[in-house]
CSV table of C-alpha atoms in Angstrom, one decimal:
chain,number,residue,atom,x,y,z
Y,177,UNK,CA,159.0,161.8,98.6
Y,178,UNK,CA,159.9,162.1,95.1
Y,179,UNK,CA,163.7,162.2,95.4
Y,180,UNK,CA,164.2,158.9,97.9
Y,181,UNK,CA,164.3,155.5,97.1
Y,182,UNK,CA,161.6,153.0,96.6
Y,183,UNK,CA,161.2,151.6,100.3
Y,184,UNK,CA,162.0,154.3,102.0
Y,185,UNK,CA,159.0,156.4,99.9
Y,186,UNK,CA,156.7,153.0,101.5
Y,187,UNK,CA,158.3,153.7,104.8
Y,188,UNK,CA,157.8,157.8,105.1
Y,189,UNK,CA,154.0,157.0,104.1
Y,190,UNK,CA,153.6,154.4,107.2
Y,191,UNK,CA,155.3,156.9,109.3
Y,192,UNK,CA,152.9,159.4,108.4
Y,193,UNK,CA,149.9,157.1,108.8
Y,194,UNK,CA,151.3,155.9,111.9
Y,195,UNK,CA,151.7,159.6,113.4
Y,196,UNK,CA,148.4,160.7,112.1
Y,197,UNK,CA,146.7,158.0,113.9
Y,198,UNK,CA,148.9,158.2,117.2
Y,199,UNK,CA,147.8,162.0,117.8
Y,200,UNK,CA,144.4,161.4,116.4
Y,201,UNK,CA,144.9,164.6,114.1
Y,202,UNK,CA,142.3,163.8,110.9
Y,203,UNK,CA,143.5,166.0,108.9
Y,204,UNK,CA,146.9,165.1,109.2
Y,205,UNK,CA,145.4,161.6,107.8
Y,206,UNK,CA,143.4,163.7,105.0
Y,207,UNK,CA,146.9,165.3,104.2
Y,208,UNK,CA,148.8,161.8,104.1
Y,209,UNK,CA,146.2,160.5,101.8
Y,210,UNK,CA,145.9,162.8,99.5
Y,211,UNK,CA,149.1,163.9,99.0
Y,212,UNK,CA,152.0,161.3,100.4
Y,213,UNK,CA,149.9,158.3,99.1
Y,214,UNK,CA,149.2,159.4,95.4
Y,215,UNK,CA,152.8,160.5,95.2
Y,216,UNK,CA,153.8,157.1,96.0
Y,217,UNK,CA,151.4,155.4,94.4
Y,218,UNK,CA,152.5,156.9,91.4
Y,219,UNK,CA,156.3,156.1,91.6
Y,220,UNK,CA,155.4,152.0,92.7
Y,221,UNK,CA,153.2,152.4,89.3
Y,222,UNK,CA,155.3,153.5,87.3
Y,223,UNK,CA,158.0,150.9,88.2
Y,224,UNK,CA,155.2,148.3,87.5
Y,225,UNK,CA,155.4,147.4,91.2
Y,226,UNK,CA,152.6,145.8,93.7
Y,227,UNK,CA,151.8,147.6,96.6
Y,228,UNK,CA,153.9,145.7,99.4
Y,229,UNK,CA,151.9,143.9,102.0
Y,230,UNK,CA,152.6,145.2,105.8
Y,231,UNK,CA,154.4,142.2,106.2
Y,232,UNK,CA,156.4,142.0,103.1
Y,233,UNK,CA,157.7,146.1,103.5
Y,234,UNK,CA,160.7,146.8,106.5
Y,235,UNK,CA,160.0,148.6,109.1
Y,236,UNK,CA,155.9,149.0,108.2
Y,237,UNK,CA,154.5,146.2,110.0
Y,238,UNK,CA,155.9,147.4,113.1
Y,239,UNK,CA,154.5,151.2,112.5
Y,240,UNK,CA,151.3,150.1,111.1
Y,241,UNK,CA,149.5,147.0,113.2
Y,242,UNK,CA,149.7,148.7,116.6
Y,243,UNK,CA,146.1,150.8,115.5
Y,244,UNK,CA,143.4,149.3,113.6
Y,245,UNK,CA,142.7,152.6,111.7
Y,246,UNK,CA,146.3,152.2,110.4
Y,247,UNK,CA,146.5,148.9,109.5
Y,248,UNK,CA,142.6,149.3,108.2
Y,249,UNK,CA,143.8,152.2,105.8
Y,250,UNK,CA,147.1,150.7,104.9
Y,251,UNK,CA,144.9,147.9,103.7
Y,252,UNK,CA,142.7,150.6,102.0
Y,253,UNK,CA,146.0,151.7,99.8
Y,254,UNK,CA,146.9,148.4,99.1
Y,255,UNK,CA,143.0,147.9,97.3
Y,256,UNK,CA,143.3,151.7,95.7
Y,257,UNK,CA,146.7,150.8,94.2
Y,258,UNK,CA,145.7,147.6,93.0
Y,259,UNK,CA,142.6,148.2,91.2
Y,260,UNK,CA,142.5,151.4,90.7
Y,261,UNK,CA,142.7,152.7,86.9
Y,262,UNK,CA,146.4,153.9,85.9
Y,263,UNK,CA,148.2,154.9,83.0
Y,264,UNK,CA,151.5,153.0,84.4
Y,265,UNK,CA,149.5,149.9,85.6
Y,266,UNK,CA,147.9,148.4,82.9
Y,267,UNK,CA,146.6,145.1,84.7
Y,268,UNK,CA,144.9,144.3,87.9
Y,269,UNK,CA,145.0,141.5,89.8
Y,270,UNK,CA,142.3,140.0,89.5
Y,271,UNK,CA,142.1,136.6,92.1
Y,272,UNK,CA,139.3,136.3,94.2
Y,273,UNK,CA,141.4,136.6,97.0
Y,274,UNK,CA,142.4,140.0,96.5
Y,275,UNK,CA,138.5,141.2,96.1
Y,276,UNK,CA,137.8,139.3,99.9
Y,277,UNK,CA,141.3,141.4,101.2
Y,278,UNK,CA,140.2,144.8,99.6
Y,279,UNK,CA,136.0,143.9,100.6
Y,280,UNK,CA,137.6,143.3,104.5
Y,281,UNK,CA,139.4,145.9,104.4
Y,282,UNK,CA,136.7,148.6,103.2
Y,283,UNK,CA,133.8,147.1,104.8
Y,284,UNK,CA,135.1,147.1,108.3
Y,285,UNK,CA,136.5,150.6,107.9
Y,286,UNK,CA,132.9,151.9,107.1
Y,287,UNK,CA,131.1,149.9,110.0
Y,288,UNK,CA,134.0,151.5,112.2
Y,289,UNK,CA,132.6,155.2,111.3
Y,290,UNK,CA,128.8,154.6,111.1
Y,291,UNK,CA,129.2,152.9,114.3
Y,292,UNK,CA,130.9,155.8,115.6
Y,293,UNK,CA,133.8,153.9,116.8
Y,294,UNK,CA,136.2,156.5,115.2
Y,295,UNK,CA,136.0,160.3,113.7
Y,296,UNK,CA,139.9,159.9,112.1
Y,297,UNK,CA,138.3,159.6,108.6
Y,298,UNK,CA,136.7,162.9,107.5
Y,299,UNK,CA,133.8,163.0,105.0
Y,300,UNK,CA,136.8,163.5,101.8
Y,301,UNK,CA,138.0,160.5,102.6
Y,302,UNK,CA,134.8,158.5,103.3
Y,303,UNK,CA,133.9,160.0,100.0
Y,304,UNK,CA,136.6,158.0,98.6
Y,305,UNK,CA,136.6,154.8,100.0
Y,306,UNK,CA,132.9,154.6,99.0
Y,307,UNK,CA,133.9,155.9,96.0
Y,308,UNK,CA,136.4,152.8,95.6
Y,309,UNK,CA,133.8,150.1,96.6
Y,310,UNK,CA,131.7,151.0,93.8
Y,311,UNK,CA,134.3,151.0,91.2
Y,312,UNK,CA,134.9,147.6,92.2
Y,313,UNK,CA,131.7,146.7,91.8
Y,314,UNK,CA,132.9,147.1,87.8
Y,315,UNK,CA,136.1,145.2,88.4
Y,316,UNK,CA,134.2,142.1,89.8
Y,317,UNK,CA,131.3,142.2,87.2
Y,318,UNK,CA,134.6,142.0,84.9
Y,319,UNK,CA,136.2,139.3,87.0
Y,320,UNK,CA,133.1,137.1,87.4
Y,321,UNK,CA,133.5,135.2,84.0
Y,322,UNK,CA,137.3,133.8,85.0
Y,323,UNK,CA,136.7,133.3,88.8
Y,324,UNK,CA,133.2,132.2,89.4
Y,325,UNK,CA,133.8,132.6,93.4
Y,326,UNK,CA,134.2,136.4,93.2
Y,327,UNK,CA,131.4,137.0,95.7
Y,328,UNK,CA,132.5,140.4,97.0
Y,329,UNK,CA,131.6,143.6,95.3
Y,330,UNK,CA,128.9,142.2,93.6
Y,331,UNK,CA,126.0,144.5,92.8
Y,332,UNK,CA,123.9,143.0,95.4
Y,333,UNK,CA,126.2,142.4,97.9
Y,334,UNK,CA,127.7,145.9,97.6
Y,335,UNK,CA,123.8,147.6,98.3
Y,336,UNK,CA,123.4,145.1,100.7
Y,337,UNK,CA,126.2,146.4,103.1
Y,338,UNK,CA,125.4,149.8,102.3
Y,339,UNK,CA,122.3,149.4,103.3
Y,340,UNK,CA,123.6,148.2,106.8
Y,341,UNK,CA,125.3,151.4,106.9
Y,342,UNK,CA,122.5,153.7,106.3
Y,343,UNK,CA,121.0,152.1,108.7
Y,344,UNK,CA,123.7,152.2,111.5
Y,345,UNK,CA,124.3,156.0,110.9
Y,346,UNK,CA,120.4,156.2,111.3
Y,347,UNK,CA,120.3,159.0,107.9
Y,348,UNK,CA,116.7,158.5,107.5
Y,349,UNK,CA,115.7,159.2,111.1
Y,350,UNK,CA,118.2,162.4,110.7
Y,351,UNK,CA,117.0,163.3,107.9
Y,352,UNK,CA,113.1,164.2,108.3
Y,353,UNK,CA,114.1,165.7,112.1
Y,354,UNK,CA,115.4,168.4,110.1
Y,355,UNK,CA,118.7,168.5,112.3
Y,356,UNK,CA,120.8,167.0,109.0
Y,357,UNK,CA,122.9,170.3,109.1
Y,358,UNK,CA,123.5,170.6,113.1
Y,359,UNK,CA,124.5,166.6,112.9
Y,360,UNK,CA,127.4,167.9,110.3
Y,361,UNK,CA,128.8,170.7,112.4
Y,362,UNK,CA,128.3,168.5,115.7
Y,363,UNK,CA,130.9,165.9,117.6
Y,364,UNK,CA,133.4,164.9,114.9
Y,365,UNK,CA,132.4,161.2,115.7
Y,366,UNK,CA,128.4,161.6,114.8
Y,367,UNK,CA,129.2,164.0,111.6
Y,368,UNK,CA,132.0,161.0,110.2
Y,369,UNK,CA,129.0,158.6,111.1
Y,370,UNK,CA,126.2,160.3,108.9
Y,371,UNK,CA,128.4,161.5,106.7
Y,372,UNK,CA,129.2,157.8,105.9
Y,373,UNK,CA,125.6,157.1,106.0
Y,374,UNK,CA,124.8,160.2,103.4
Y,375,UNK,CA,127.6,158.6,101.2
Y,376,UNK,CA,126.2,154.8,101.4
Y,377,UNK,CA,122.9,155.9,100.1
Y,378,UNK,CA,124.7,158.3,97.0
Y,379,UNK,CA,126.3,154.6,96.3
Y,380,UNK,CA,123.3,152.7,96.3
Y,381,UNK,CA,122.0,155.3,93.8
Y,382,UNK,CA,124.8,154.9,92.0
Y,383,UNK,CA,125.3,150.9,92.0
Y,384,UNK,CA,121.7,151.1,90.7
Y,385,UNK,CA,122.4,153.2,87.7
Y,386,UNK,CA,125.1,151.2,86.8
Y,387,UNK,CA,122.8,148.3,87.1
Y,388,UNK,CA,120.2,150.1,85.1
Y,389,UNK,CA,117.9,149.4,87.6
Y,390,UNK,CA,116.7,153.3,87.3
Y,391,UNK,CA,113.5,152.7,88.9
Y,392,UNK,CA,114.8,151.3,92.3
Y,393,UNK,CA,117.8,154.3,92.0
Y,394,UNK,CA,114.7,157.1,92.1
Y,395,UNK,CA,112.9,154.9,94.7
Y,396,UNK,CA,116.6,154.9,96.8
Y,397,UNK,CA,116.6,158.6,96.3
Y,398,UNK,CA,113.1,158.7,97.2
Y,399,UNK,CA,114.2,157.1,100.7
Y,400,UNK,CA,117.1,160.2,101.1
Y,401,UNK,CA,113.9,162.8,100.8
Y,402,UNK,CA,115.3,164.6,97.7
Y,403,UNK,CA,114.1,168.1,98.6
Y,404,UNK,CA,116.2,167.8,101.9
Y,405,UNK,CA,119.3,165.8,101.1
Y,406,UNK,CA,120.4,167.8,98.4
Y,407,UNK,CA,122.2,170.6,100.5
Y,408,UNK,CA,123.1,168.4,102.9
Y,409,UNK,CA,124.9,165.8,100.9
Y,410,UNK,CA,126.8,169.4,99.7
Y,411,UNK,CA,127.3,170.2,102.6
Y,412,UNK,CA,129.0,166.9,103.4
Y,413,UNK,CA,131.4,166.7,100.4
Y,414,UNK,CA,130.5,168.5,97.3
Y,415,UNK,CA,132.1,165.5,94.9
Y,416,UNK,CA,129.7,163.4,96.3
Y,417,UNK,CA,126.9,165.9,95.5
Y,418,UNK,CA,128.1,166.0,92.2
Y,419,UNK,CA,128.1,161.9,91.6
Y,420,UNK,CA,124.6,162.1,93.1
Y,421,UNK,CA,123.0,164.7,91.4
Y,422,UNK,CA,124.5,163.2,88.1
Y,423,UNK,CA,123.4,159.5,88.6
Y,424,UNK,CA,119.9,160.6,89.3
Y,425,UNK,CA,120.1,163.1,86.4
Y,426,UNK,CA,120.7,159.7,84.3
Y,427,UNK,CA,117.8,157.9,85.9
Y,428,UNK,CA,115.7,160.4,85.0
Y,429,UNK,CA,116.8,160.9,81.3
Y,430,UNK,CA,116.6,157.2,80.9
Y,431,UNK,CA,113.3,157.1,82.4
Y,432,UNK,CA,112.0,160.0,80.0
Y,433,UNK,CA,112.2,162.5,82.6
Y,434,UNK,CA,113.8,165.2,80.8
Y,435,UNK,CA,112.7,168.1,82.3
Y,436,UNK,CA,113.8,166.5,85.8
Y,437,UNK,CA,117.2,165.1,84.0
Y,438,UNK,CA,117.8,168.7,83.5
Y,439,UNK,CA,117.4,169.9,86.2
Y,440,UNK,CA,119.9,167.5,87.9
Y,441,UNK,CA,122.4,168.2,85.7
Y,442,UNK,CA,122.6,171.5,86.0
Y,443,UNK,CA,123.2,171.8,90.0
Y,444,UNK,CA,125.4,168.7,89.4
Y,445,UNK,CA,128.4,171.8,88.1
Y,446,UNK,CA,129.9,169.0,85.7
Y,447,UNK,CA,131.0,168.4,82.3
Y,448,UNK,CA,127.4,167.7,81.6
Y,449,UNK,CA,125.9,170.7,79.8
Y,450,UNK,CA,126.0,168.0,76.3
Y,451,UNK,CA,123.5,166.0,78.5
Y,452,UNK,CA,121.3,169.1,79.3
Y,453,UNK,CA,121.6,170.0,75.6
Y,454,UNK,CA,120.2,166.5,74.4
Y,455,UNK,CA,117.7,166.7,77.4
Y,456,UNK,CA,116.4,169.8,75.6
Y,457,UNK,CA,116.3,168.5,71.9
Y,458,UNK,CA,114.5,165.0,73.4
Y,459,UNK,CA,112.2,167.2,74.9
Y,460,UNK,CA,111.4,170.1,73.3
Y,461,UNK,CA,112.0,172.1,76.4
Y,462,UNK,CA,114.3,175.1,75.8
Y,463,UNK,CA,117.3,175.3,77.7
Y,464,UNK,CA,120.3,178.0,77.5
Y,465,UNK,CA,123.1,175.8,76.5
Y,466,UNK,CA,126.0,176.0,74.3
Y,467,UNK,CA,124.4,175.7,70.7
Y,468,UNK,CA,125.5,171.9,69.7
Y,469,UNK,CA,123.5,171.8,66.5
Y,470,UNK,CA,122.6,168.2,68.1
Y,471,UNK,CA,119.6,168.1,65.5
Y,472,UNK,CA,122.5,167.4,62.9
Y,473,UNK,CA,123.7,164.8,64.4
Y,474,UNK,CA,123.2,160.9,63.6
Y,475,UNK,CA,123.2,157.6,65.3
Y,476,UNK,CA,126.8,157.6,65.7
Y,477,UNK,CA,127.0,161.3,67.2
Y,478,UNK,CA,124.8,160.3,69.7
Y,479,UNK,CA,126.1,156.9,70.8
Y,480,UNK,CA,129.9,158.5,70.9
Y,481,UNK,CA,128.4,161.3,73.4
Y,482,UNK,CA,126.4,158.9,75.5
Y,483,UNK,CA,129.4,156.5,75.8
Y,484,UNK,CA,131.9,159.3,77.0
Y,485,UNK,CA,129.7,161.2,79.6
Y,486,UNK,CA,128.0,157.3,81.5
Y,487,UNK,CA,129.3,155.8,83.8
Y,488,UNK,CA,130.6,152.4,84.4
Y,489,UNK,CA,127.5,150.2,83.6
Y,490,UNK,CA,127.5,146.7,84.7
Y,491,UNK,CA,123.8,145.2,83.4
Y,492,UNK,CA,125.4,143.0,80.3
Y,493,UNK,CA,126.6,139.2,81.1
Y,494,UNK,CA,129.6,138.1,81.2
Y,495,UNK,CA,131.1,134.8,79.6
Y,496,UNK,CA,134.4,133.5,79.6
Y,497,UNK,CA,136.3,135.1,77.1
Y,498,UNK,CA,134.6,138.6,77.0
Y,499,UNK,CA,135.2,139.4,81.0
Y,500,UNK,CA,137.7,142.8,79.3
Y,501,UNK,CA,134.6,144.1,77.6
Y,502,UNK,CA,131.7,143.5,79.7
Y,503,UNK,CA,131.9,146.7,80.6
Y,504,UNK,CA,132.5,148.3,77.4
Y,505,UNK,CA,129.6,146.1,76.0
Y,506,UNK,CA,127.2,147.3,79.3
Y,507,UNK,CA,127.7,150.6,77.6
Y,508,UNK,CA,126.4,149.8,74.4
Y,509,UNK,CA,123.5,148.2,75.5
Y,510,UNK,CA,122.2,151.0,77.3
Y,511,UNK,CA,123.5,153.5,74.2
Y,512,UNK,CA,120.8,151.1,72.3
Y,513,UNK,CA,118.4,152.0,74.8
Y,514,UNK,CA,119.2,155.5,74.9
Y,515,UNK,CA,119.2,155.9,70.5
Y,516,UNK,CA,115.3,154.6,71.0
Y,517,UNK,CA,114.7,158.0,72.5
Y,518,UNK,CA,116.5,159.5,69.8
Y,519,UNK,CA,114.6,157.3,67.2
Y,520,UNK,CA,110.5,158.6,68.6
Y,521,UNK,CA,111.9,162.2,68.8
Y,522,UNK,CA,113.2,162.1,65.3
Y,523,UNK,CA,109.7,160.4,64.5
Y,524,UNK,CA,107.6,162.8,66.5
Y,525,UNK,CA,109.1,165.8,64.5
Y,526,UNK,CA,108.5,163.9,61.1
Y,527,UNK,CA,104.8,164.4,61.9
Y,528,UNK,CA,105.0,167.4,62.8
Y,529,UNK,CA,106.1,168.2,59.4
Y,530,UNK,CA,103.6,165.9,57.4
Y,531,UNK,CA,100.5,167.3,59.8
Y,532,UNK,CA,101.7,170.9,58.7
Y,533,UNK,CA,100.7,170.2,55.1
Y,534,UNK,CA,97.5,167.8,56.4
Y,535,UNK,CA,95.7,168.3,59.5
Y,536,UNK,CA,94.2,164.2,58.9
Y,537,UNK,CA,96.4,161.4,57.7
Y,538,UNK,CA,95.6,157.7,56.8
Y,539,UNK,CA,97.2,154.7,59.4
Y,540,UNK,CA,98.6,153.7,55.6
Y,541,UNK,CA,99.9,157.2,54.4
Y,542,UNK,CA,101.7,157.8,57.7
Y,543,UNK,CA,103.5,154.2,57.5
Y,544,UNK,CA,104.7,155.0,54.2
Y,545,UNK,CA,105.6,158.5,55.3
Y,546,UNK,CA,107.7,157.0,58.2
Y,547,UNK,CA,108.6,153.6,56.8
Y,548,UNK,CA,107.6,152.0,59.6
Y,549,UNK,CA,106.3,148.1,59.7
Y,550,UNK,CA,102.5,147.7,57.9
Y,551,UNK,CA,101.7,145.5,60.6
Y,552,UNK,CA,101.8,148.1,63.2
Y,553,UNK,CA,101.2,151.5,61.2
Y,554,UNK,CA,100.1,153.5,64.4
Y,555,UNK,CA,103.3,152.4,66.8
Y,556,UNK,CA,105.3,155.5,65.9
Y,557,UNK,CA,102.0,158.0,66.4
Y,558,UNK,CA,101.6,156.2,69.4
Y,559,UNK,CA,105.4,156.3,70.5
Y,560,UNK,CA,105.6,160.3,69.7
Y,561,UNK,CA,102.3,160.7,72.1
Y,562,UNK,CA,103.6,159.0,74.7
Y,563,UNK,CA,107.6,160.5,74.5
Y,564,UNK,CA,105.7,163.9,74.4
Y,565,UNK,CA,104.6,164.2,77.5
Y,566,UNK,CA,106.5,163.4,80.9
Y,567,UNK,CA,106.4,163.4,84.6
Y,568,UNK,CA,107.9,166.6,86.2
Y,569,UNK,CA,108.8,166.7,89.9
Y,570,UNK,CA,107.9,169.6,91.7
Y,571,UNK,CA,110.9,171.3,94.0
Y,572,UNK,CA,109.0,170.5,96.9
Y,573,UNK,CA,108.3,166.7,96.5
Y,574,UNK,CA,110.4,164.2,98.3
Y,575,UNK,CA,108.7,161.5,95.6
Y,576,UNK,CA,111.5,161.1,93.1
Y,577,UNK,CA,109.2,159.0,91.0
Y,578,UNK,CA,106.3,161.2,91.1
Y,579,UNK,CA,105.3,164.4,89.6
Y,580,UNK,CA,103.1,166.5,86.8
Y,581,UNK,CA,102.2,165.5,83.8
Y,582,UNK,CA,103.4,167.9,81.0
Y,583,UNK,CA,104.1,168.2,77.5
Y,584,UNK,CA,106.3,170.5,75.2
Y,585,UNK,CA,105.2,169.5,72.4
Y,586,UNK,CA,104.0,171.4,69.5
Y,587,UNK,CA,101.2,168.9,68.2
Y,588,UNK,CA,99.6,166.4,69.6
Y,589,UNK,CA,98.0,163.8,67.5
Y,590,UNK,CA,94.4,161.8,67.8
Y,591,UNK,CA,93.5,158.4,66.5
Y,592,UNK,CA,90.1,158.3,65.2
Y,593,UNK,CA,89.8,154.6,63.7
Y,594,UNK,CA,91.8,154.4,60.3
Y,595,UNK,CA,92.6,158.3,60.4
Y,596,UNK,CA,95.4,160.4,62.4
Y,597,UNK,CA,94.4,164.0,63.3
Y,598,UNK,CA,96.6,166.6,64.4
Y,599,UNK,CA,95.8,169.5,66.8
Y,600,UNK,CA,97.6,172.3,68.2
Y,601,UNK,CA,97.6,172.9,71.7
Y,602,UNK,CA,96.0,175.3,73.9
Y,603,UNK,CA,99.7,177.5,74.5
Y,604,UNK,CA,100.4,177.1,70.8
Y,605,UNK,CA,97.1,178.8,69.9
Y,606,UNK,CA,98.0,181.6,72.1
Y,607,UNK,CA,101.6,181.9,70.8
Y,608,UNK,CA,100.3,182.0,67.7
Y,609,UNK,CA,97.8,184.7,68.4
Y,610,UNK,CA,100.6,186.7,69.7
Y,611,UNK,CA,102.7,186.3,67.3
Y,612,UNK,CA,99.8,187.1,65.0
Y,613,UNK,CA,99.1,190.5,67.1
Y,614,UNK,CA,102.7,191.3,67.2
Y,615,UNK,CA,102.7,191.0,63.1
Y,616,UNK,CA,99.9,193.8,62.9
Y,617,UNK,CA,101.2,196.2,65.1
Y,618,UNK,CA,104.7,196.5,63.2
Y,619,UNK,CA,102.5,197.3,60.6
């Protein structure tokens, strides 16, 4: 493809598509899509050039409408192209118009598979047309502020329809028979169907995070009986177990779920052992991670990492004028969020400290200890009692939101009126005592 020209690269990909589709042979599709179209899309890209319409290219039209899988994914790498991030593209389109083309265009070919009209597109490829919609979820947010009609691909409308899908591919109901795994090696048709169903749920997750709605994205998860779905949404596609593992893993460390944050990201297989690392120093909990020395780090440190690893948040407003950095300022919003954690586990270790030399404080001393506001001298004792301890899900709970309560800390403090006592707990007094025991016997 690399060596022809320009529409004659167009019209070897329609070909393709329009042989693929005539045999019914998927993974010739799966082959034609991920390596013929990125090859081509790269070559339009870098000659700054739109993808062509059906009707605009020679010869496609005629290869392409005579199936509606064809012209449905020929549509689909017209949206992909044209909003996709790229290096040679530097600008979308950003018209409401093409948001309806590219929501038709997805929408229909989803409802196709969960309504088991069609098993041409295998779960990679469902993977990434779901994967698409949500990142045009982003692009609209952006868009909202200079077309105020952008309906399509907004956060609500985007759950919305995958809701629909979820339901149409029945996962729930497949899900607590216990037959999730025999549905994915059955009839091509019913494993495309849930497997789109699997994906629209990991979506709705995902369009919540991004939100920051991390409540409703544990209750969603809730709904996908986490101790079940986990396997089987690796089984399906193992990038969309990734996405989904590492979405909730951000609900829960935005929630102050550490230990459960942890857990997430570790069986998400990522670039997210940083977030495990900060999940341990929030906590307390130790965790073998690459030593990041994240106790030295300030405010910025902290923001910069946060910022790199999230995803494409889409909670801030957006006014006319600031539509290229909604999502840019999205992300610092919830870095703000994410530095008050940092803030009460900075706090809870400076009383550790002060309740080493005093096992009672004064409301007055400690304010002055942690310069904190006179008004409210007990907020950060408060704050460090609360960011202590945390909700931990047991492996066998299908409740993402409930769990154990438990604590890692070292200390835990008690108001009594104007005074703040310290007290170890009950584990500390036994490591100690070991420790203690361990100490004779060398000698």
């Amino acid at each position: 493809v690399r060596d022809i020209p320009m529409a004659e690269k167009v019209l070897v990909l329609a070909t393709e598509l329009a042989a693929a589709v005539k045999n019914g042979d998927a993974d010739e599709l799966e082959k034609t899509f991920t390596k013929t179209f990125p090859s081509v899309r790269w070559h339009l890209g870098n000659a700054g050039v739109n993808w062509p319409r059906m009707e605009d290219a020679t010869g496609v039209k005629e290869l392409i409408s005579k199936s509606a899988i064809s012209r449905l994914m020929w549509g689909f790498f017209t949206s992909h192209h044209m909003f996709m991030p790229s290096r040679h593209v530097s600008t979308f389109l950003r018209k409401a118009k093409s948001f309806e083309l590219a929501w038709g265009h997805t929408t229909e070919l989803l409802t196709m598979v969960a309504s088991q009209k069609t098993a041409m597109i295998n779960p990679a490829m469902l993977w990434q047309v779901c994967d698409v919609m949500v990142y045009l979820v982003g692009s609209a947010h952006e868009a909202s502020a200079k077309y105020t009609d952008v309906s399509h691909f907004s956060a609500e409308s985007t759950i919305a329809f995958f809701e629909k899908i979820v339901k149409e591919a029945k996962v729930e109901e497949i899900l607590a028979s216990g037959d999730a795994m025999d549905v994915l090696g059955g009839s091509a048709e019913t494993a495309a169907s849930f497997a789109a169903g699997l994906f629209a749920q990991v979506s709705i997750v995902r369009i919540l995070v991004m939100t920051a709605n991390y409540r409703a994205a544990l209750l969603a998860v809730s709904t996908l009986k986490i101790s079940t779905c986990e396997g089987v949404v690796e089984e399906a596609s193992s990038l969309a177990a990734k996405s989904f593992q590492f979405h909730v893993g951000l609900a829960y460390l935005m929630s102050r779920r550490y230990h459960d944050a942890i857990e997430c990201f570790r069986q998400s297989q990522g670039q997210v052992e940083l977030y495990m690392a900060i999940c341990a120093y929030l906590s307390g909990e130790p965790v073998e991670v690459t030593d990041y020395r994240i106790a030295e780090w300030k405010d910025e440190d902290f923001r910069t990492e946060f910022k790199r690893n999230a995803p494409r948040f889409v909670c801030a407003p957006v006014t006319e004028g600031m539509e290229e950095n909604a999502v840019e300022e999205s992300k610092e919003m919830q870095s703000r969020v994410f530095l008050r954690h940092v803030e009460q586990r900075r706090t809870a270790s400076s009383l550790r400290g002060s309740f080493k030399l005093n096992k009672a404080l004064t409301a007055t001393k400690l304010c002055t200890l942690l310069k904190c506001d006179p008004s409210t001298p007990l907020a950060p004792v408060v704050a460090a009692k609360m960011s202590a301890c945390q909700l931990s899900r047991s492996e066998e709970s299908d409740d993402a939101l409930q769990g154990t309560l438990r604590s890692h800390a070292a200390v835990d403090f008690l108001v009594d009126g104007e005074e703040v006592r310290a007290h170890e707990r009950e584990m500390d007094v036994v490591d100690a005592l070991m420790k203690r025991i361990m100490k004779l016997k060398r000698k």
